[in-house]
Coordinates of C-alpha atoms and ligand atoms in Angstrom, one line a residue:
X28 CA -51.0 91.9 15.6
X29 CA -53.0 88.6 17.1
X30 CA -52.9 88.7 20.8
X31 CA -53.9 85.7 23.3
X32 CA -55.6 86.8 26.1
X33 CA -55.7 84.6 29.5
X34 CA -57.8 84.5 32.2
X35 CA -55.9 82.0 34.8
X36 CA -58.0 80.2 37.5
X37 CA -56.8 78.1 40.1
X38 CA -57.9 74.8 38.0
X39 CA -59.1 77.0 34.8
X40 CA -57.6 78.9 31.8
X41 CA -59.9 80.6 29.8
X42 CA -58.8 82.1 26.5
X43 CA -59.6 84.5 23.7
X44 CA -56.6 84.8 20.5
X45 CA -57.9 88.1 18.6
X46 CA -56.6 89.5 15.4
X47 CA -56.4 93.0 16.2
X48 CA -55.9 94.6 13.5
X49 CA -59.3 94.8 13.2
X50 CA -60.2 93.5 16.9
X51 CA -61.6 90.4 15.4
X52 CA -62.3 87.0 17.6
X53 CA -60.4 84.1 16.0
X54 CA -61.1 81.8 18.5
X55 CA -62.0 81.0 22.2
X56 CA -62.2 77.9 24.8
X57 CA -61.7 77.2 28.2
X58 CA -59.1 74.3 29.9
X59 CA -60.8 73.2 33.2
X60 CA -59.9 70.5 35.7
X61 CA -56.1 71.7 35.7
X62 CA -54.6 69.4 37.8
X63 CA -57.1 67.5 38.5
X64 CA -57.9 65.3 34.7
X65 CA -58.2 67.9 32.0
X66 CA -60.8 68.7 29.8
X67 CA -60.5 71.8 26.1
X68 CA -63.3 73.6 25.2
X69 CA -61.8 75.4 21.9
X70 CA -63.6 77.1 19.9
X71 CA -62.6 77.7 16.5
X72 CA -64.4 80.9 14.8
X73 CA -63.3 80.6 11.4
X74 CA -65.7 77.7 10.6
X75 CA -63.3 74.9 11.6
X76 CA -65.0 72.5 14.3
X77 CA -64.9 72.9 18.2
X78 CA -62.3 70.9 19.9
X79 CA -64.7 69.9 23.3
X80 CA -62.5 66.6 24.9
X81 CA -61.0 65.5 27.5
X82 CA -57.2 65.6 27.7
X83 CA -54.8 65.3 30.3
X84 CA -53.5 68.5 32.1
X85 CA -51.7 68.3 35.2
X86 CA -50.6 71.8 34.9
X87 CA -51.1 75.3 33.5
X88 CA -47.9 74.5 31.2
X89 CA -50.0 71.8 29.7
X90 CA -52.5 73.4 29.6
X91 CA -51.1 76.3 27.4
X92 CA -49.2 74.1 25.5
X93 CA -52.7 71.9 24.5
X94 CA -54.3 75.5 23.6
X95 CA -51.6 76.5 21.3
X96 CA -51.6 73.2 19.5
X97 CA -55.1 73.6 19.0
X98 CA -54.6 77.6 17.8
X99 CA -52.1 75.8 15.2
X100 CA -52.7 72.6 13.8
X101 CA -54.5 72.1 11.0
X102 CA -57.6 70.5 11.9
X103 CA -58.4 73.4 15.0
X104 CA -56.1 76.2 14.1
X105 CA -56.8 79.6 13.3
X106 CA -53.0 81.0 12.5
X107 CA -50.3 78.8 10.8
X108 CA -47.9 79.0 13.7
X109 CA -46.8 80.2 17.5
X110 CA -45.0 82.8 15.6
X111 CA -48.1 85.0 14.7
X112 CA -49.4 85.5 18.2
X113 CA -47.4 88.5 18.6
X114 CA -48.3 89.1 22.6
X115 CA -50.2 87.7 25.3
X116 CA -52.0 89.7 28.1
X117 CA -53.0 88.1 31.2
X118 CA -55.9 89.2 33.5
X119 CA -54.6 89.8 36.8
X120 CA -56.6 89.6 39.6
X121 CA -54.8 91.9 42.6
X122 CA -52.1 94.8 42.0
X123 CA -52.7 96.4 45.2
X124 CA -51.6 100.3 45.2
X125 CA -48.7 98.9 43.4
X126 CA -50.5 99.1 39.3
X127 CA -52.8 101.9 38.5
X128 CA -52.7 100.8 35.0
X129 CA -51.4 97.9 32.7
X130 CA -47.9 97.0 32.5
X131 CA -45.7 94.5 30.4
X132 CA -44.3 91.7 32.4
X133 CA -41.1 91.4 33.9
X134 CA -39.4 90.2 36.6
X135 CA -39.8 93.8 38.8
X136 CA -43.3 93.0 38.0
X137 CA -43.4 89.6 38.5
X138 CA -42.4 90.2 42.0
X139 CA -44.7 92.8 42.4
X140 CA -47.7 90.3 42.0
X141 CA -46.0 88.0 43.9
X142 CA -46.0 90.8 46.9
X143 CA -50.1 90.9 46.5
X144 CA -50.3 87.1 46.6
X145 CA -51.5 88.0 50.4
X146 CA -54.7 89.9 49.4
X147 CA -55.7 87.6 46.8
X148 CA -54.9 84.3 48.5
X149 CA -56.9 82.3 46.1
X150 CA -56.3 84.4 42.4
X151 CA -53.0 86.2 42.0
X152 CA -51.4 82.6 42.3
X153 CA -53.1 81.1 39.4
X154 CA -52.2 84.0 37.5
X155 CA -48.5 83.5 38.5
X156 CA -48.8 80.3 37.2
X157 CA -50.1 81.2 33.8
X158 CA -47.4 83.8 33.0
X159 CA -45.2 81.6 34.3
X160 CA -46.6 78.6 31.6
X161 CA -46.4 81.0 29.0
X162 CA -42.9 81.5 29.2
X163 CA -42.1 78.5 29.3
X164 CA -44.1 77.1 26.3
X165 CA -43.6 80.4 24.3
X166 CA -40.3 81.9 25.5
X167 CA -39.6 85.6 24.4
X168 CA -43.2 86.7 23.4
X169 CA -44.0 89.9 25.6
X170 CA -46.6 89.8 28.0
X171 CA -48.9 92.5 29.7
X172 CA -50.8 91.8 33.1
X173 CA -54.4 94.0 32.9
X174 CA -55.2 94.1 36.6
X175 CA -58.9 94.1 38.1
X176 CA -58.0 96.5 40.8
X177 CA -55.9 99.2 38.7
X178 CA -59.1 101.2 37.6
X179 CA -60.2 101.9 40.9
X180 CA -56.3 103.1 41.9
X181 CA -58.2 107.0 41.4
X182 CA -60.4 106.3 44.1
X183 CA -59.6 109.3 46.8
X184 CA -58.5 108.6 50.4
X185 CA -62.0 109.0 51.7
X186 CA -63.6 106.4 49.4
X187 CA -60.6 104.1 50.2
X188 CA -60.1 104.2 53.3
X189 CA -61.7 102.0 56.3
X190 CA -62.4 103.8 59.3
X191 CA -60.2 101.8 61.4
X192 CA -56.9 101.8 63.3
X193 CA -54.7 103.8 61.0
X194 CA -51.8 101.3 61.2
X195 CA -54.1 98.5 59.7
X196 CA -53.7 100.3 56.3
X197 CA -50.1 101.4 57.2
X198 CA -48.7 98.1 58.2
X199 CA -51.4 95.8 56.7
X200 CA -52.6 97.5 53.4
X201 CA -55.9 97.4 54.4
X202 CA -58.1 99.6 52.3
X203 CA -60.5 99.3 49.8
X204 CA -59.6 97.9 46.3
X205 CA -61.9 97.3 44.6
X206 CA -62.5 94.8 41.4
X207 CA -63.9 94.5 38.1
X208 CA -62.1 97.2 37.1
X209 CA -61.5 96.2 33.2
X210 CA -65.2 95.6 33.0
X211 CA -66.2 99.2 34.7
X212 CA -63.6 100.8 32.5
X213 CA -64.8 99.0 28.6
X214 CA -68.8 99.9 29.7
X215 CA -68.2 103.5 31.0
X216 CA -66.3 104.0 27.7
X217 CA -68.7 102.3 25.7
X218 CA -71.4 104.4 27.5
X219 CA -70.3 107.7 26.9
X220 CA -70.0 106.8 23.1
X221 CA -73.2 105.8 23.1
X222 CA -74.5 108.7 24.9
X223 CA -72.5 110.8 22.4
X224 CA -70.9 112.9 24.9
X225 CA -67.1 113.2 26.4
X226 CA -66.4 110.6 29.7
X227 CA -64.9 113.9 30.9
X228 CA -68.4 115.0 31.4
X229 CA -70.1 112.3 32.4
X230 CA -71.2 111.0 36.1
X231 CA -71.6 107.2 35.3
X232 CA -72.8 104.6 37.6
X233 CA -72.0 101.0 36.5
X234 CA -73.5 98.4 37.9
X235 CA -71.6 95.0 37.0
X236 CA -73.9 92.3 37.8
X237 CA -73.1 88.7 37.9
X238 CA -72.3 85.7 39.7
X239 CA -69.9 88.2 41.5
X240 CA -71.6 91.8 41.6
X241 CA -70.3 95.6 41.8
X242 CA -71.0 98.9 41.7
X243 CA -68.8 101.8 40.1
X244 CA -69.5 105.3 40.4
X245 CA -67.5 107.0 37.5
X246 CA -67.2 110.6 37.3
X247 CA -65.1 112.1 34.3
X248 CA -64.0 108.7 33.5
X249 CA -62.1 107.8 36.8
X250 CA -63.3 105.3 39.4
X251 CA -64.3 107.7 42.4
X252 CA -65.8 104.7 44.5
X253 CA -67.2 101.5 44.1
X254 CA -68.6 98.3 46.4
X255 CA -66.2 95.8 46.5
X256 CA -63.6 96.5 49.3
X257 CA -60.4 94.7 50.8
X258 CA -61.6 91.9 49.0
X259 CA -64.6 90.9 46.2
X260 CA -66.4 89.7 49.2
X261 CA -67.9 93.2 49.9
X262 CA -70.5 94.9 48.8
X263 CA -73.7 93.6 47.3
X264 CA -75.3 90.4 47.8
X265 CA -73.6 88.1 45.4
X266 CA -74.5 84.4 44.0
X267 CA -72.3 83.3 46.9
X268 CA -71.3 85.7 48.8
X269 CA -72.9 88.1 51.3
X270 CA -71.6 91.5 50.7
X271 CA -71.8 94.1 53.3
X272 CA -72.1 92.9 56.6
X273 CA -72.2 93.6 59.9
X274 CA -68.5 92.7 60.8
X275 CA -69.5 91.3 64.5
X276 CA -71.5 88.5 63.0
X277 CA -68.8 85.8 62.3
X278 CA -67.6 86.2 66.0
X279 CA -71.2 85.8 67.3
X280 CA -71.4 82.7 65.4
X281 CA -68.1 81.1 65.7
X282 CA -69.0 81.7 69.8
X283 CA -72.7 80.0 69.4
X284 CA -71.4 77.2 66.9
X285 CA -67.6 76.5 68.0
X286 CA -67.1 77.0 64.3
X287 CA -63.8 78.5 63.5
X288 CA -63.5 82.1 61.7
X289 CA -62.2 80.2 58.4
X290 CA -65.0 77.9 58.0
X291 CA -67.4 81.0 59.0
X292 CA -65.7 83.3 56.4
X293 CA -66.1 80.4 53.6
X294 CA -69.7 80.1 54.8
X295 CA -69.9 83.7 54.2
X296 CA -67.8 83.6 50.5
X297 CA -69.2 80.3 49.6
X298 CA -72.6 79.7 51.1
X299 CA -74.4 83.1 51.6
X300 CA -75.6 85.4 49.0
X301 CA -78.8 84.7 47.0
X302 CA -77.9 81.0 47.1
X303 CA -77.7 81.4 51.3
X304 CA -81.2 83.4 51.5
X305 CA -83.1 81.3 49.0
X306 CA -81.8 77.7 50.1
X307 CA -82.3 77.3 45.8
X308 CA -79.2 78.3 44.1
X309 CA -76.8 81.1 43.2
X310 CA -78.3 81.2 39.5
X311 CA -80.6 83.7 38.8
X312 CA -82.8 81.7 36.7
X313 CA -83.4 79.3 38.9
X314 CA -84.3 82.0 41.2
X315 CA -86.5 83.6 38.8
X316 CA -88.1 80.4 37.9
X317 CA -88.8 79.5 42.0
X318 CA -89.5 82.3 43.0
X319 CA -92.5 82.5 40.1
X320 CA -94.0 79.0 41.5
X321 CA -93.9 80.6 44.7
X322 CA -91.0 80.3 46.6
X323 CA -90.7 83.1 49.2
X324 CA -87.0 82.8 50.2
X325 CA -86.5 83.0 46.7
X326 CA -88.5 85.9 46.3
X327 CA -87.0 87.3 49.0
X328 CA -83.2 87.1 47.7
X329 CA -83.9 88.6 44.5
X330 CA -85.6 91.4 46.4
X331 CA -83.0 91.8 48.7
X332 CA -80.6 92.0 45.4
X333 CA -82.4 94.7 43.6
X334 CA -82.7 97.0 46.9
X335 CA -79.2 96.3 47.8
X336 CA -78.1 97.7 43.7
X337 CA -81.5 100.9 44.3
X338 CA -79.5 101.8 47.9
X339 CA -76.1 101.5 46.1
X340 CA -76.8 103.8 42.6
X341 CA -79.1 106.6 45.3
X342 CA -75.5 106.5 47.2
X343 CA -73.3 107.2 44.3
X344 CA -75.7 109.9 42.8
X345 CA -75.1 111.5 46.2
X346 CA -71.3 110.8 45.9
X347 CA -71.3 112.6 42.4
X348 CA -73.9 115.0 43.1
X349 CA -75.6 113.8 40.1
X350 CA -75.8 110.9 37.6
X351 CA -76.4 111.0 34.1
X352 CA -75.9 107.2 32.7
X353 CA -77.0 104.0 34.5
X354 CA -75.5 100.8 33.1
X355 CA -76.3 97.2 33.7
X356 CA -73.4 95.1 32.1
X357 CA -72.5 91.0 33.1
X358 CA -74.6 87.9 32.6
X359 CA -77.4 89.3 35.2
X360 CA -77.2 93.1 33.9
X361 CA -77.5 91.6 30.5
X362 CA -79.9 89.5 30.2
X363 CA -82.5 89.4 33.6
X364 CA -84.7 92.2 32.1
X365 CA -87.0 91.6 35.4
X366 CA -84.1 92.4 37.8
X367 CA -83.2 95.7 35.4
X368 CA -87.1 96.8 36.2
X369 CA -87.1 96.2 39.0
X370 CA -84.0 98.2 40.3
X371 CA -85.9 101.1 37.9
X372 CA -88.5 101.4 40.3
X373 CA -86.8 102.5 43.0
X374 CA -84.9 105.1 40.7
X375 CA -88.1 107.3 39.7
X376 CA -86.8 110.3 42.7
X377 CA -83.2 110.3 40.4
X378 CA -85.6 110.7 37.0
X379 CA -85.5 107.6 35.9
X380 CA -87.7 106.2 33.1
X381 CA -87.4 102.6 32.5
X382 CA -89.0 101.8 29.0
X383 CA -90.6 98.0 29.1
X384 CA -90.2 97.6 25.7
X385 CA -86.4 98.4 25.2
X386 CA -86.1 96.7 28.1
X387 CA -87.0 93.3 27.2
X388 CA -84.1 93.2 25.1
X389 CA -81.1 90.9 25.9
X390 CA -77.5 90.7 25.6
X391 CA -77.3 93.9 23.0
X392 CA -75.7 97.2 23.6
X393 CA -79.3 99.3 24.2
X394 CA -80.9 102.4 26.0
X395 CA -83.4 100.8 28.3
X396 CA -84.8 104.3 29.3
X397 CA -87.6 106.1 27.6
X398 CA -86.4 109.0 25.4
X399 CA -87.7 111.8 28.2
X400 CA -85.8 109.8 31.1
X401 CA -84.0 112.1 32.6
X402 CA -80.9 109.7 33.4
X403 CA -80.1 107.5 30.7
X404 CA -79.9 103.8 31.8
X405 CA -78.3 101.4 29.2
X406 CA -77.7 97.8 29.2
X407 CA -73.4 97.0 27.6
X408 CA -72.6 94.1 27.4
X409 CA -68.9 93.7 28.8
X410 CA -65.9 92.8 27.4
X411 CA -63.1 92.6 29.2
X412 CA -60.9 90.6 27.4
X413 CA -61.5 93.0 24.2
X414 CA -59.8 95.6 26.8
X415 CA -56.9 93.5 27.8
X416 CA -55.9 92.3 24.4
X417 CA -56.2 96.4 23.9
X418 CA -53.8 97.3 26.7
X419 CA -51.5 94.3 25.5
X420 CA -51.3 95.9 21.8
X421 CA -50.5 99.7 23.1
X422 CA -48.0 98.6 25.2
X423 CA -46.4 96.0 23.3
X424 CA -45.8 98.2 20.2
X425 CA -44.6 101.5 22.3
X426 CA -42.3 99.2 24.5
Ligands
AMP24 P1 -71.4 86.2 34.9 O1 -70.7 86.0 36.3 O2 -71.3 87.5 34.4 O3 -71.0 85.1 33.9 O4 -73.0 85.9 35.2 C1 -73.4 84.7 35.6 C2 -74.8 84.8 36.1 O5 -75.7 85.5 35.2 C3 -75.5 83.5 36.3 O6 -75.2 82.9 37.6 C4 -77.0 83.8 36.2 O7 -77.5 84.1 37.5 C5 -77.0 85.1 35.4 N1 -77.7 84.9 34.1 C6 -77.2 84.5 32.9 N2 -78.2 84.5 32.0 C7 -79.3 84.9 32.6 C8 -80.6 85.1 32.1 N3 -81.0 84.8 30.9 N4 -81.5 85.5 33.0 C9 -81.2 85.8 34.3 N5 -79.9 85.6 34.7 C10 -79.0 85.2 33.9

């Protein structure tokens, strides 16, 4: 069975079409500027060229209707017709206590995202809007929503809850959620097969490190806490945005600068972070690179990073009473070998052995500990979409 998999943005749709009968990639690309002009990435894997143009999109149905031209016609294509993409699974952003695991779409469900639109003001309606394009450019074909927040859904009540006003959760569902869930789930997997043990028997700590960051702490395969909270604004310091906080701050500083608490909250989403600290940029690289010709406040916000992950992994060892696998997974866990050694040092009390040489490996599935490391700490590359398109297939065919 081929499957499309979509990852909706407000202005974006990224895709993936994979064949998986053997879980193959037969193409990829990314629609940006929905709305706004339109531009395709699509990349072709069969040896056919990339499509990388311009094209008018003022909507997701345009949008999805341009990618499955290109997935078909002769010049781009990768399958003869619409008719062999036998499902599509969307990434969904929010499911709130609603979806503790994957579903196939319909219009229950539907409704059921709609209901979260609340605590994901800015995601769960561009993923609306791409099931919503998909029907209407490919009719019957099933679809599946993966949700971010469903792994975490076995989080108990006292790694959940905020200590606040009961009715806040009652009335207001205010708890912690909890994201990257799809990505937790594929590494912890992958970890324990690598490790060559059961998950059942495994305290995991995953640490997904990107432009948006968060820690898992995984015992016996469930989600039993992890850093992002009511929203992906919790947590670690981010590219963006500032993580934990102290939650008197934005009305300190909407009193001292008559700012309002939405333009200090999109301070704090959009402005804070490493980019906030350093003054440089969000990008890790850049970070790197300034803080190696000197640049202190860049120096400091990668510091600040690494201690924030060290303080986060000691807490979830204590949460688990124990931790035998560390993974670094997303496009700073994968590939910033500096950050990786960095966060080892602080680890030594847990038995941690960072080896230098594994670790200045990038982007590849690898142990970077040293064989008599007591934890093992691995670097796994993610791959969510591999686990959507999965979800999509087992539930499709048992439907
Ligand atoms: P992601 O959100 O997983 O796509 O990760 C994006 C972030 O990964 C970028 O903002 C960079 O900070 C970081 N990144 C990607 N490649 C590298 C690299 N080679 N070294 C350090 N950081 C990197």
């Amino acid at each position: 069975m081929k499957i499309l998999v979509i990852n909706c943005g407000s202005s974006s749709l990224k895709y993936q079409l994979l064949d998986m009968d053997d879980e193959s990639l037969l193409a990829k690309g990314l629609c940006e500027r929905i709305g706004i002009d339109g531009h395709l990435k699509h990349q072709p894997q069969n040896g056919k060229p990339v499509f990388d143009e311009d094209l008018p999109l003022p909507t997701h149905t345009e949008a999805i209707a341009a990618v499955l031209e290109k997935l078909t016609c002769p010049e781009y294509g990768v399958v003869s017709g619409m008719d062999e993409i036998g499902a599509v699974g969307h990434r969904v952003v929010h499911g709130g206590e609603k979806f503790a695991s994957s579903v196939v779409i319909n219009d229950d469900v539907m409704a059921a995202i709609a209901e979260c639109v609340p605590l994901a003001p800015l995601h769960n309606p561009a993923n609306i809007t791409g099931i919503e394009a998909c029907k209407a450019v490919m009719g019957d074909v099933p679809q599946v929503a993966v949700f971010d927040t469903a792994f975490h859904q076995t989080m108990p009540g006292k790694a959940y809850m905020y200590a606040v006003p009961y009715e806040y959760y009652k009335d207001l569902q205010i708890r912690r959620y909890g994201f990257h869930g799809t990505s937790h789930r594929y590494v912890s997997a992958r970890a324990a097969e690598m490790m060559g043990k059961p998950i059942e028997e495994l305290k995991l700590i995953s640490c997904h490190m990107g432009n948006g960051s968060s820690i898992c702490a995984i015992d016996g395969g469930r989600s039993v806490d992890t850093s992002m909270g009511f929203t992906p604004i919790a947590g670690l310091p981010m590219g963006t945005r500032c993580g934990d906080i102290d939650v008197s701050i934005p009305d300190y500083v909407c009193q001292n600068t008559g700012k309002d608490v939405t333009t200090v909250t999109n301070e704090l989403n959009k402005k804070s972070g490493v980019l906030g600290v350093s003054g440089v940029s969000s990008d890790f690289r850049d970070l790197t690179k300034a803080a190696g010709e000197g640049n202190e406040r860049a120096a400091l916000a990668l510091e600040m990073f690494q201690y924030a992950v060290a303080k986060t992994i000691g807490a979830y060892a204590a949460a688990m009473n124990g931790v035998d696998g560390i993974i670094f997974t997303a496009g700073v866990g994968e590939n910033d070998a500096a950050c990786r050694a960095g966060i080892g040092q602080y680890l030594g009390y847990l038995g941690v052995e960072i080896c230098p040489n594994c670790n200045a490996k990038r982007g590849q599935e690898t142990f970077i500990s040293t064989a008599d490391s007591k934890v093992k700490v691995m670097v796994i590359p993610t791959n969510e979409e591999l686990v959507i398109a999965r979800d999509t297939k087992e539930l499709v065919e048992n439907a």
